[in-house]
GROMACS .gro file of C-alpha atoms in nm:
model
  456
    1MET     CA    1   4.226  -9.874  20.372
    2THR     CA    2   4.106  -9.961  20.724
    3ARG     CA    3   3.820 -10.199  20.794
    4ALA     CA    4   3.616  -9.905  20.924
    5GLY     CA    5   3.678  -9.721  20.602
    6THR     CA    6   3.574 -10.025  20.400
    7ASN     CA    7   3.252 -10.061  20.600
    8SER     CA    8   3.179  -9.691  20.556
    9ASP     CA    9   3.225  -9.720  20.181
   10SER     CA   10   2.996 -10.025  20.180
   11VAL     CA   11   2.724  -9.834  20.365
   12LYS     CA   12   2.747  -9.543  20.122
   13LEU     CA   13   2.739  -9.781  19.826
   14VAL     CA   14   2.427  -9.959  19.951
   15ARG     CA   15   2.256  -9.625  20.022
   16ARG     CA   16   2.341  -9.492  19.680
   17ARG     CA   17   2.212  -9.805  19.510
   18LEU     CA   18   1.895  -9.803  19.719
   19ILE     CA   19   1.827  -9.438  19.640
   20SER     CA   20   1.907  -9.438  19.269
   21GLY     CA   21   1.780  -9.791  19.210
   22SER     CA   22   1.456  -9.732  19.398
   23ALA     CA   23   1.396  -9.408  19.210
   24TRP     CA   24   1.439  -9.575  18.872
   25ALA     CA   25   1.246  -9.884  18.980
   26PHE     CA   26   0.962  -9.676  19.122
   27ALA     CA   27   0.931  -9.459  18.813
   28GLY     CA   28   0.971  -9.755  18.579
   29ARG     CA   29   0.728  -9.982  18.762
   30MET     CA   30   0.469  -9.708  18.790
   31LEU     CA   31   0.495  -9.638  18.418
   32THR     CA   32   0.490 -10.011  18.344
   33ALA     CA   33   0.180 -10.050  18.560
   34LEU     CA   34   0.014  -9.753  18.388
   35THR     CA   35   0.091  -9.881  18.039
   36GLY     CA   36  -0.017 -10.229  18.147
   37LEU     CA   37  -0.353 -10.097  18.266
   38LEU     CA   38  -0.400  -9.906  17.942
   39LEU     CA   39  -0.306 -10.216  17.742
   40ASN     CA   40  -0.555 -10.433  17.929
   41ALA     CA   41  -0.822 -10.166  17.886
   42LEU     CA   42  -0.755 -10.149  17.511
   43ILE     CA   43  -0.751 -10.527  17.473
   44ALA     CA   44  -1.085 -10.551  17.657
   45ARG     CA   45  -1.231 -10.301  17.411
   46VAL     CA   46  -1.064 -10.436  17.097
   47LEU     CA   47  -1.151 -10.805  17.152
   48PRO     CA   48  -1.476 -10.970  17.266
   49PRO     CA   49  -1.472 -11.145  17.610
   50ALA     CA   50  -1.388 -11.482  17.451
   51GLY     CA   51  -1.093 -11.322  17.270
   52VAL     CA   52  -0.978 -11.152  17.590
   53GLY     CA   53  -0.989 -11.486  17.771
   54ALA     CA   54  -0.790 -11.650  17.492
   55TYR     CA   55  -0.531 -11.372  17.506
   56PHE     CA   56  -0.490 -11.406  17.884
   57LEU     CA   57  -0.450 -11.783  17.856
   58LEU     CA   58  -0.200 -11.758  17.569
   59GLY     CA   59  -0.001 -11.497  17.761
   60SER     CA   60   0.002 -11.726  18.064
   61PHE     CA   61   0.115 -12.020  17.851
   62VAL     CA   62   0.395 -11.811  17.700
   63THR     CA   63   0.501 -11.713  18.051
   64VAL     CA   64   0.547 -12.074  18.162
   65ALA     CA   65   0.719 -12.161  17.833
   66VAL     CA   66   0.962 -11.872  17.886
   67LEU     CA   67   1.034 -11.993  18.239
   68ILE     CA   68   1.119 -12.337  18.104
   69ALA     CA   69   1.331 -12.190  17.825
   70GLN     CA   70   1.532 -11.983  18.072
   71LEU     CA   71   1.619 -12.289  18.287
   72GLY     CA   72   1.628 -12.068  18.597
   73LEU     CA   73   1.911 -11.865  18.446
   74GLN     CA   74   1.714 -11.539  18.469
   75ARG     CA   75   1.771 -11.555  18.845
   76ALA     CA   76   2.116 -11.709  18.831
   77ILE     CA   77   2.245 -11.433  18.603
   78VAL     CA   78   2.162 -11.164  18.861
   79ARG     CA   79   2.331 -11.348  19.145
   80LEU     CA   80   2.642 -11.459  18.955
   81VAL     CA   81   2.699 -11.123  18.786
   82ALA     CA   82   2.650 -10.933  19.112
   83GLU     CA   83   2.886 -11.170  19.300
   84SER     CA   84   3.150 -11.142  19.025
   85VAL     CA   85   3.138 -10.762  19.026
   86ALA     CA   86   3.146 -10.748  19.408
   87SER     CA   87   3.450 -10.978  19.421
   88GLY     CA   88   3.640 -10.774  19.162
   89HIS     CA   89   3.604 -11.012  18.865
   90PRO     CA   90   3.427 -10.817  18.587
   91GLY     CA   91   3.557 -11.058  18.324
   92ARG     CA   92   3.374 -11.341  18.497
   93ALA     CA   93   3.056 -11.132  18.494
   94HIS     CA   94   3.091 -11.088  18.118
   95GLY     CA   95   3.142 -11.464  18.081
   96VAL     CA   96   2.820 -11.527  18.273
   97ILE     CA   97   2.626 -11.296  18.039
   98ILE     CA   98   2.756 -11.460  17.721
   99GLY     CA   99   2.710 -11.813  17.855
  100VAL     CA  100   2.355 -11.752  17.971
  101LEU     CA  101   2.249 -11.588  17.642
  102ARG     CA  102   2.392 -11.874  17.433
  103ILE     CA  103   2.213 -12.138  17.638
  104GLY     CA  104   1.897 -11.929  17.651
  105LEU     CA  105   1.878 -11.887  17.274
  106VAL     CA  106   1.913 -12.258  17.200
  107VAL     CA  107   1.662 -12.371  17.462
  108ALA     CA  108   1.411 -12.095  17.374
  109VAL     CA  109   1.404 -12.208  17.010
  110VAL     CA  110   1.354 -12.571  17.115
  111VAL     CA  111   1.069 -12.481  17.351
  112ALA     CA  112   0.907 -12.258  17.089
  113VAL     CA  113   0.914 -12.537  16.828
  114LEU     CA  114   0.761 -12.782  17.076
  115ALA     CA  115   0.488 -12.532  17.161
  116TRP     CA  116   0.398 -12.496  16.791
  117ILE     CA  117   0.401 -12.873  16.733
  118ASN     CA  118   0.164 -12.923  17.027
  119ARG     CA  119  -0.058 -12.625  16.942
  120HIS     CA  120  -0.375 -12.834  16.912
  121LEU     CA  121  -0.311 -13.010  17.243
  122VAL     CA  122  -0.264 -12.676  17.422
  123GLY     CA  123  -0.535 -12.479  17.246
  124GLU     CA  124  -0.812 -12.728  17.190
  125GLU     CA  125  -0.758 -12.997  17.455
  126LEU     CA  126  -0.628 -12.794  17.750
  127PHE     CA  127  -0.797 -12.457  17.707
  128HIS     CA  128  -1.085 -12.555  17.472
  129SER     CA  129  -0.994 -12.269  17.238
  130GLN     CA  130  -0.938 -12.307  16.865
  131ALA     CA  131  -0.828 -11.943  16.856
  132ILE     CA  132  -0.524 -12.021  17.074
  133ALA     CA  133  -0.423 -12.309  16.847
  134ASP     CA  134  -0.455 -12.085  16.540
  135VAL     CA  135  -0.216 -11.819  16.674
  136MET     CA  136   0.035 -12.054  16.840
  137TRP     CA  137   0.290 -11.984  16.566
  138LEU     CA  138   0.293 -11.626  16.690
  139GLY     CA  139   0.308 -11.759  17.046
  140ALA     CA  140   0.625 -11.951  16.950
  141LEU     CA  141   0.791 -11.631  16.827
  142TRP     CA  142   0.673 -11.456  17.144
  143ILE     CA  143   0.846 -11.724  17.355
  144VAL     CA  144   1.185 -11.670  17.186
  145VAL     CA  145   1.195 -11.290  17.193
  146ARG     CA  146   1.049 -11.259  17.542
  147SER     CA  147   1.292 -11.517  17.685
  148LEU     CA  148   1.601 -11.342  17.549
  149LEU     CA  149   1.474 -10.998  17.649
  150ALA     CA  150   1.414 -11.114  18.006
  151LEU     CA  151   1.768 -11.258  18.030
  152LEU     CA  152   1.917 -10.931  17.906
  153ALA     CA  153   1.708 -10.729  18.152
  154GLU     CA  154   1.829 -10.945  18.442
  155GLY     CA  155   2.185 -10.913  18.315
  156PHE     CA  156   2.158 -10.534  18.350
  157ARG     CA  157   2.017 -10.586  18.700
  158GLY     CA  158   2.320 -10.795  18.794
  159PHE     CA  159   2.538 -10.497  18.697
  160HIS     CA  160   2.321 -10.281  18.929
  161ASP     CA  161   2.188 -10.096  18.624
  162ILE     CA  162   1.831 -10.075  18.752
  163ARG     CA  163   1.749  -9.810  18.492
  164LEU     CA  164   1.797 -10.042  18.194
  165ALA     CA  165   1.672 -10.348  18.382
  166THR     CA  166   1.344 -10.171  18.454
  167LEU     CA  167   1.317 -10.036  18.101
  168PHE     CA  168   1.354 -10.376  17.937
  169LYS     CA  169   1.160 -10.570  18.199
  170GLY     CA  170   0.839 -10.450  18.039
  171LEU     CA  171   0.823 -10.073  18.007
  172ALA     CA  172   0.978 -10.049  17.660
  173SER     CA  173   0.772 -10.327  17.504
  174ASN     CA  174   0.453 -10.209  17.678
  175SER     CA  175   0.500  -9.858  17.542
  176LEU     CA  176   0.553  -9.981  17.186
  177LEU     CA  177   0.260 -10.221  17.215
  178LEU     CA  178   0.038  -9.943  17.343
  179ILE     CA  179   0.097  -9.748  17.020
  180LEU     CA  180   0.018 -10.050  16.801
  181LEU     CA  181  -0.300 -10.138  16.991
  182TYR     CA  182  -0.414  -9.777  16.983
  183PHE     CA  183  -0.404  -9.798  16.602
  184CYS     CA  184  -0.603 -10.119  16.630
  185TRP     CA  185  -0.863  -9.952  16.853
  186LEU     CA  186  -0.897  -9.668  16.603
  187GLY     CA  187  -0.975  -9.924  16.334
  188LEU     CA  188  -0.649  -9.875  16.142
  189LEU     CA  189  -0.563 -10.240  16.210
  190PRO     CA  190  -0.797 -10.542  16.221
  191LYS     CA  191  -0.945 -10.612  16.567
  192THR     CA  192  -0.845 -10.977  16.590
  193LEU     CA  193  -0.652 -11.194  16.833
  194SER     CA  194  -0.381 -11.262  16.573
  195VAL     CA  195  -0.320 -10.890  16.520
  196VAL     CA  196  -0.299 -10.829  16.895
  197VAL     CA  197  -0.047 -11.113  16.944
  198MET     CA  198   0.151 -11.005  16.638
  199SER     CA  199   0.172 -10.657  16.788
  200VAL     CA  200   0.309 -10.806  17.111
  201VAL     CA  201   0.577 -10.996  16.919
  202ILE     CA  202   0.682 -10.688  16.719
  203ALA     CA  203   0.703 -10.466  17.028
  204THR     CA  204   0.905 -10.726  17.218
  205ALA     CA  205   1.141 -10.789  16.924
  206ILE     CA  206   1.219 -10.417  16.888
  207SER     CA  207   1.293 -10.394  17.261
  208LEU     CA  208   1.516 -10.703  17.235
  209ALA     CA  209   1.718 -10.549  16.952
  210VAL     CA  210   1.782 -10.231  17.149
  211ALA     CA  211   1.866 -10.420  17.470
  212GLY     CA  212   2.107 -10.648  17.284
  213TRP     CA  213   2.286 -10.350  17.130
  214LEU     CA  214   2.326 -10.179  17.467
  215MET     CA  215   2.452 -10.497  17.634
  216SER     CA  216   2.704 -10.555  17.353
  217ARG     CA  217   2.843 -10.205  17.412
  218ARG     CA  218   2.881 -10.279  17.784
  219LEU     CA  219   3.065 -10.605  17.717
  220LYS     CA  220   3.317 -10.435  17.487
  221ARG     CA  221   3.461 -10.204  17.751
  222GLY     CA  222   3.812 -10.348  17.747
  223VAL     CA  223   3.751 -10.629  17.998
  224SER     CA  224   3.894 -10.972  17.919
  225ARG     CA  225   3.609 -11.221  17.938
  226GLU     CA  226   3.649 -11.525  18.163
  227LYS     CA  227   3.475 -11.839  18.044
  228VAL     CA  228   3.226 -11.965  18.302
  229PRO     CA  229   3.156 -12.340  18.294
  230ALA     CA  230   2.800 -12.426  18.195
  231ARG     CA  231   2.792 -12.662  18.493
  232ARG     CA  232   2.822 -12.366  18.730
  233LEU     CA  233   2.535 -12.189  18.557
  234PHE     CA  234   2.314 -12.496  18.582
  235GLU     CA  235   2.407 -12.560  18.947
  236VAL     CA  236   2.253 -12.226  19.034
  237GLY     CA  237   1.985 -12.213  18.767
  238LEU     CA  238   1.814 -12.553  18.771
  239PRO     CA  239   1.688 -12.543  19.132
  240LEU     CA  240   1.565 -12.191  19.059
  241LEU     CA  241   1.389 -12.324  18.747
  242ILE     CA  242   1.183 -12.561  18.961
  243SER     CA  243   1.113 -12.277  19.204
  244SER     CA  244   1.013 -12.047  18.919
  245LEU     CA  245   0.776 -12.303  18.771
  246THR     CA  246   0.611 -12.372  19.104
  247LEU     CA  247   0.590 -12.000  19.174
  248PHE     CA  248   0.422 -11.970  18.835
  249LEU     CA  249   0.163 -12.223  18.954
  250LEU     CA  250   0.112 -12.011  19.263
  251THR     CA  251   0.055 -11.694  19.059
  252GLN     CA  252  -0.109 -11.818  18.738
  253GLY     CA  253  -0.205 -12.180  18.794
  254ASP     CA  254  -0.547 -12.059  18.906
  255LEU     CA  255  -0.603 -11.900  18.564
  256TRP     CA  256  -0.519 -12.231  18.394
  257ILE     CA  257  -0.769 -12.414  18.615
  258VAL     CA  258  -1.036 -12.157  18.534
  259GLY     CA  259  -0.949 -12.196  18.165
  260ALA     CA  260  -0.983 -12.573  18.184
  261PHE     CA  261  -1.312 -12.587  18.379
  262CYS     CA  262  -1.497 -12.259  18.318
  263PRO     CA  263  -1.644 -12.077  18.015
  264GLN     CA  264  -1.423 -11.837  17.821
  265SER     CA  265  -1.621 -11.541  17.958
  266ASP     CA  266  -1.527 -11.647  18.313
  267VAL     CA  267  -1.164 -11.672  18.203
  268ALA     CA  268  -1.180 -11.312  18.082
  269ILE     CA  269  -1.338 -11.198  18.410
  270TYR     CA  270  -1.087 -11.383  18.628
  271GLY     CA  271  -0.795 -11.273  18.412
  272ALA     CA  272  -0.906 -10.913  18.446
  273ALA     CA  273  -0.901 -10.942  18.825
  274ALA     CA  274  -0.562 -11.116  18.821
  275ARG     CA  275  -0.411 -10.841  18.606
  276LEU     CA  276  -0.558 -10.560  18.815
  277VAL     CA  277  -0.438 -10.709  19.146
  278GLN     CA  278  -0.089 -10.601  19.043
  279LEU     CA  279  -0.184 -10.259  19.180
  280VAL     CA  280  -0.157 -10.406  19.530
  281ALA     CA  281   0.155 -10.605  19.445
  282MET     CA  282   0.326 -10.309  19.276
  283PRO     CA  283   0.524 -10.190  19.582
  284ILE     CA  284   0.692 -10.527  19.636
  285MET     CA  285   0.758 -10.551  19.261
  286ILE     CA  286   0.945 -10.221  19.282
  287VAL     CA  287   1.148 -10.352  19.574
  288SER     CA  288   1.218 -10.675  19.383
  289ALA     CA  289   1.365 -10.473  19.098
  290VAL     CA  290   1.631 -10.324  19.327
  291LEU     CA  291   1.710 -10.578  19.597
  292PRO     CA  292   1.852 -10.893  19.426
  293PRO     CA  293   2.208 -10.767  19.357
  294ILE     CA  294   2.216 -10.585  19.694
  295ILE     CA  295   2.117 -10.903  19.878
  296ALA     CA  296   2.383 -11.104  19.695
  297ASP     CA  297   2.643 -10.834  19.765
  298LEU     CA  298   2.573 -10.791  20.139
  299TYR     CA  299   2.534 -11.164  20.200
  300SER     CA  300   2.864 -11.243  20.028
  301ARG     CA  301   3.033 -10.982  20.252
  302GLY     CA  302   2.876 -11.125  20.567
  303GLU     CA  303   2.701 -10.796  20.653
  304PHE     CA  304   2.389 -10.960  20.798
  305VAL     CA  305   2.283 -10.676  21.028
  306ARG     CA  306   2.283 -10.431  20.741
  307LEU     CA  307   2.106 -10.685  20.520
  308GLU     CA  308   1.822 -10.720  20.772
  309LYS     CA  309   1.783 -10.342  20.800
  310VAL     CA  310   1.759 -10.312  20.423
  311LEU     CA  311   1.508 -10.599  20.397
  312ARG     CA  312   1.280 -10.486  20.678
  313GLY     CA  313   1.301 -10.121  20.582
  314THR     CA  314   1.211 -10.175  20.219
  315ALA     CA  315   0.931 -10.417  20.317
  316ALA     CA  316   0.786 -10.158  20.553
  317LEU     CA  317   0.798  -9.885  20.292
  318ALA     CA  318   0.631 -10.116  20.040
  319SER     CA  319   0.355 -10.209  20.287
  320ILE     CA  320   0.218  -9.855  20.321
  321PRO     CA  321   0.100  -9.806  19.959
  322ALA     CA  322   0.001 -10.174  19.933
  323ILE     CA  323  -0.236 -10.148  20.230
  324ALA     CA  324  -0.372  -9.818  20.099
  325MET     CA  325  -0.440  -9.975  19.759
  326LEU     CA  326  -0.601 -10.275  19.928
  327PHE     CA  327  -0.841 -10.039  20.104
  328VAL     CA  328  -0.933  -9.874  19.774
  329VAL     CA  329  -0.993 -10.213  19.612
  330VAL     CA  330  -1.215 -10.335  19.897
  331VAL     CA  331  -1.424 -10.016  19.891
  332ALA     CA  332  -1.455  -9.964  19.515
  333ALA     CA  333  -1.369 -10.288  19.331
  334PRO     CA  334  -1.670 -10.285  19.091
  335GLU     CA  335  -1.618  -9.922  18.998
  336ILE     CA  336  -1.245  -9.975  18.934
  337LEU     CA  337  -1.310 -10.279  18.714
  338ALA     CA  338  -1.578 -10.097  18.514
  339LEU     CA  339  -1.350  -9.798  18.463
  340VAL     CA  340  -1.057 -10.007  18.339
  341TYR     CA  341  -1.225 -10.287  18.146
  342GLY     CA  342  -1.590 -10.195  18.100
  343GLU     CA  343  -1.924 -10.280  18.265
  344PHE     CA  344  -1.904 -10.650  18.174
  345TYR     CA  345  -1.608 -10.701  18.408
  346LYS     CA  346  -1.771 -10.565  18.726
  347SER     CA  347  -1.846 -10.924  18.830
  348ALA     CA  348  -1.471 -10.971  18.892
  349ALA     CA  349  -1.501 -10.763  19.212
  350LEU     CA  350  -1.500 -11.050  19.463
  351PRO     CA  351  -1.207 -11.235  19.298
  352LEU     CA  352  -1.016 -10.906  19.291
  353ILE     CA  353  -1.071 -10.854  19.665
  354PHE     CA  354  -0.966 -11.210  19.756
  355LEU     CA  355  -0.652 -11.194  19.545
  356SER     CA  356  -0.563 -10.848  19.676
  357LEU     CA  357  -0.581 -10.967  20.037
  358GLY     CA  358  -0.331 -11.241  19.963
  359HIS     CA  359  -0.095 -11.001  19.788
  360ALA     CA  360  -0.114 -10.753  20.077
  361VAL     CA  361   0.007 -11.022  20.321
  362ASN     CA  362   0.285 -11.108  20.077
  363VAL     CA  363   0.402 -10.746  20.066
  364TRP     CA  364   0.403 -10.721  20.446
  365ALA     CA  365   0.607 -11.043  20.476
  366GLY     CA  366   0.885 -10.891  20.266
  367SER     CA  367   1.128 -11.030  20.009
  368GLY     CA  368   1.183 -11.378  20.150
  369MET     CA  369   1.180 -11.537  19.807
  370LEU     CA  370   1.458 -11.309  19.684
  371VAL     CA  371   1.666 -11.374  19.996
  372LEU     CA  372   1.653 -11.751  19.943
  373MET     CA  373   1.734 -11.711  19.574
  374MET     CA  374   2.034 -11.488  19.632
  375THR     CA  375   2.190 -11.667  19.935
  376GLU     CA  376   2.260 -12.024  19.820
  377ASN     CA  377   1.923 -12.141  19.958
  378GLN     CA  378   1.756 -12.213  19.626
  379VAL     CA  379   1.687 -12.576  19.726
  380ALA     CA  380   1.488 -12.463  20.032
  381LEU     CA  381   1.295 -12.222  19.810
  382MET     CA  382   1.226 -12.503  19.568
  383LYS     CA  383   1.080 -12.726  19.841
  384ILE     CA  384   0.856 -12.449  19.976
  385SER     CA  385   0.736 -12.356  19.628
  386VAL     CA  386   0.657 -12.715  19.532
  387ALA     CA  387   0.462 -12.778  19.852
  388PHE     CA  388   0.244 -12.469  19.818
  389ALA     CA  389   0.199 -12.512  19.442
  390VAL     CA  390   0.054 -12.859  19.506
  391LEU     CA  391  -0.167 -12.715  19.780
  392LEU     CA  392  -0.292 -12.441  19.547
  393VAL     CA  393  -0.374 -12.677  19.260
  394LEU     CA  394  -0.556 -12.925  19.485
  395GLY     CA  395  -0.748 -12.646  19.658
  396ASP     CA  396  -0.852 -12.478  19.333
  397LEU     CA  397  -0.959 -12.809  19.180
  398PHE     CA  398  -1.168 -12.881  19.490
  399VAL     CA  399  -1.365 -12.555  19.471
  400VAL     CA  400  -1.379 -12.461  19.102
  401LYS     CA  401  -1.685 -12.667  19.006
  402THR     CA  402  -1.889 -12.568  19.313
  403PHE     CA  403  -1.788 -12.207  19.376
  404GLY     CA  404  -1.648 -12.105  19.038
  405ILE     CA  405  -1.403 -11.817  19.002
  406ASP     CA  406  -1.492 -11.674  19.346
  407GLY     CA  407  -1.382 -11.995  19.517
  408VAL     CA  408  -1.065 -12.018  19.306
  409ALA     CA  409  -0.970 -11.662  19.400
  410ALA     CA  410  -1.033 -11.725  19.772
  411VAL     CA  411  -0.812 -12.035  19.775
  412SER     CA  412  -0.540 -11.869  19.567
  413GLY     CA  413  -0.528 -11.563  19.793
  414ALA     CA  414  -0.514 -11.775  20.110
  415VAL     CA  415  -0.241 -12.006  19.978
  416GLY     CA  416  -0.031 -11.712  19.860
  417ALA     CA  417  -0.053 -11.547  20.201
  418ALA     CA  418   0.034 -11.870  20.383
  419GLN     CA  419   0.336 -11.927  20.159
  420ALA     CA  420   0.469 -11.578  20.229
  421LEU     CA  421   0.443 -11.633  20.606
  422VAL     CA  422   0.611 -11.974  20.594
  423MET     CA  423   0.890 -11.835  20.377
  424LEU     CA  424   0.942 -11.557  20.629
  425VAL     CA  425   1.016 -11.814  20.900
  426ILE     CA  426   1.242 -12.023  20.672
  427VAL     CA  427   1.447 -11.715  20.580
  428ARG     CA  428   1.504 -11.650  20.948
  429ARG     CA  429   1.620 -12.008  21.007
  430LYS     CA  430   1.847 -12.021  20.701
  431THR     CA  431   2.008 -11.677  20.715
  432GLY     CA  432   1.946 -11.547  21.067
  433VAL     CA  433   1.766 -11.234  20.940
  434TRP     CA  434   1.404 -11.123  20.942
  435ALA     CA  435   1.254 -10.983  20.622
  436HIS     CA  436   0.908 -10.862  20.731
  437SER     CA  437   0.813 -10.498  20.775
  438SER     CA  438   0.783 -10.299  21.097
  439PHE     CA  439   0.722  -9.937  21.186
  440GLY     CA  440   1.066  -9.908  21.347
  441SER     CA  441   1.233 -10.028  21.029
  442ILE     CA  442   1.049  -9.760  20.831
  443LEU     CA  443   1.214  -9.497  21.050
  444GLU     CA  444   1.549  -9.671  21.019
  445VAL     CA  445   1.547  -9.688  20.640
  446ALA     CA  446   1.422  -9.330  20.617
  447LYS     CA  447   1.715  -9.223  20.834
  448GLN     CA  448   1.961  -9.414  20.614
  449LEU     CA  449   1.819  -9.268  20.293
  450LYS     CA  450   1.825  -8.915  20.439
  451THR     CA  451   2.189  -8.960  20.543
  452GLY     CA  452   2.272  -9.102  20.201
  453VAL     CA  453   2.112  -8.810  20.021
  454SER     CA  454   2.287  -8.558  20.244
  455SER     CA  455   2.627  -8.721  20.200
  456GLY     CA  456   2.571  -8.753  19.824
   0.00000   0.00000   0.00000
């Protein structure tokens, strides 16, 4: 086949993946967002404000524990599987999946046991909540099942199976949890924090069992597995672990600071705003569900012009609904909060606006974080993430006692926006491509998608 023919096939492949992947990601993320909103609304009505605050803090703690347990392998698995498939080594891709799951299981159990042993330190000393300490044994189970489920979901993404990746990234477990919490709301189950957390664990475990069965079927398709050295997995994963932890500080460190310095009712209010701000971030989350394997594929082929068109086009398309949602939030934040959570949470309006502004800038700046992750620039990402995580923590600590949750939200939104802009420049320096949105790139990606649909 000629080089021109190869390039033409590559263009068609990228278009097809963008169209089908974006469709699945859009539908899945929208349904995940809808079920997430319904879950938060139910939790706010099932538990008192103190219980809601405890649930948000426990969920945040489980998130950071899962990040540690995964050792950065949730990002490495996407990149290494996508690279192996693109280079014609499916057996190596299978070896990556098996190696990552084995490591992930062992480390997740260790982290879960440590979390349970230190339950009083986390619950009573850090978050001033006996309720969190009492349910930490359930939190430990949550860490294990959520960690393995996330690794499996990213494994499907590495195979460009956005449908299953989106399903097991949160939609399946959210849907099951919604049923369980509905029973709780009706009074068929006790309205306690332990029952809510137990429901989360059950829903996640069922999703994990189904995902594991589907992945095992994929790995039995007559491909001889190549053993991948653990050293290679760690070379990619460990820098991404540090980046993931610092990115966690950038996205949820503010909630921890509020939990450490503010009353539990303020934690519930701030957590409600932080959960609802995902409406503004939703477009870039949809893009993030599709782009990682495509970035790794195009970068490994040296197709930088096409990579930039994909990045800028998807960022531009994501910016339109994000800006529209930002406008709605600015105009009607109290009404939205009251509708979703109840009248008590209307005071989260100002934090919601501040956080939404930061997320809107992040959407406009594009997928710089994903580009650095998928292009051998994980060390640069790590340095940026550490610097801005320190800035966020220091800024939030400076304002929390004087300005409360409003000040924390203002600092967090500003730091998040600044990080996105700095990362945009670093991506340009490291890879030679821009990732931010523009009106011209909207037209370009629309043209490509139209051509792809017609040719399909």
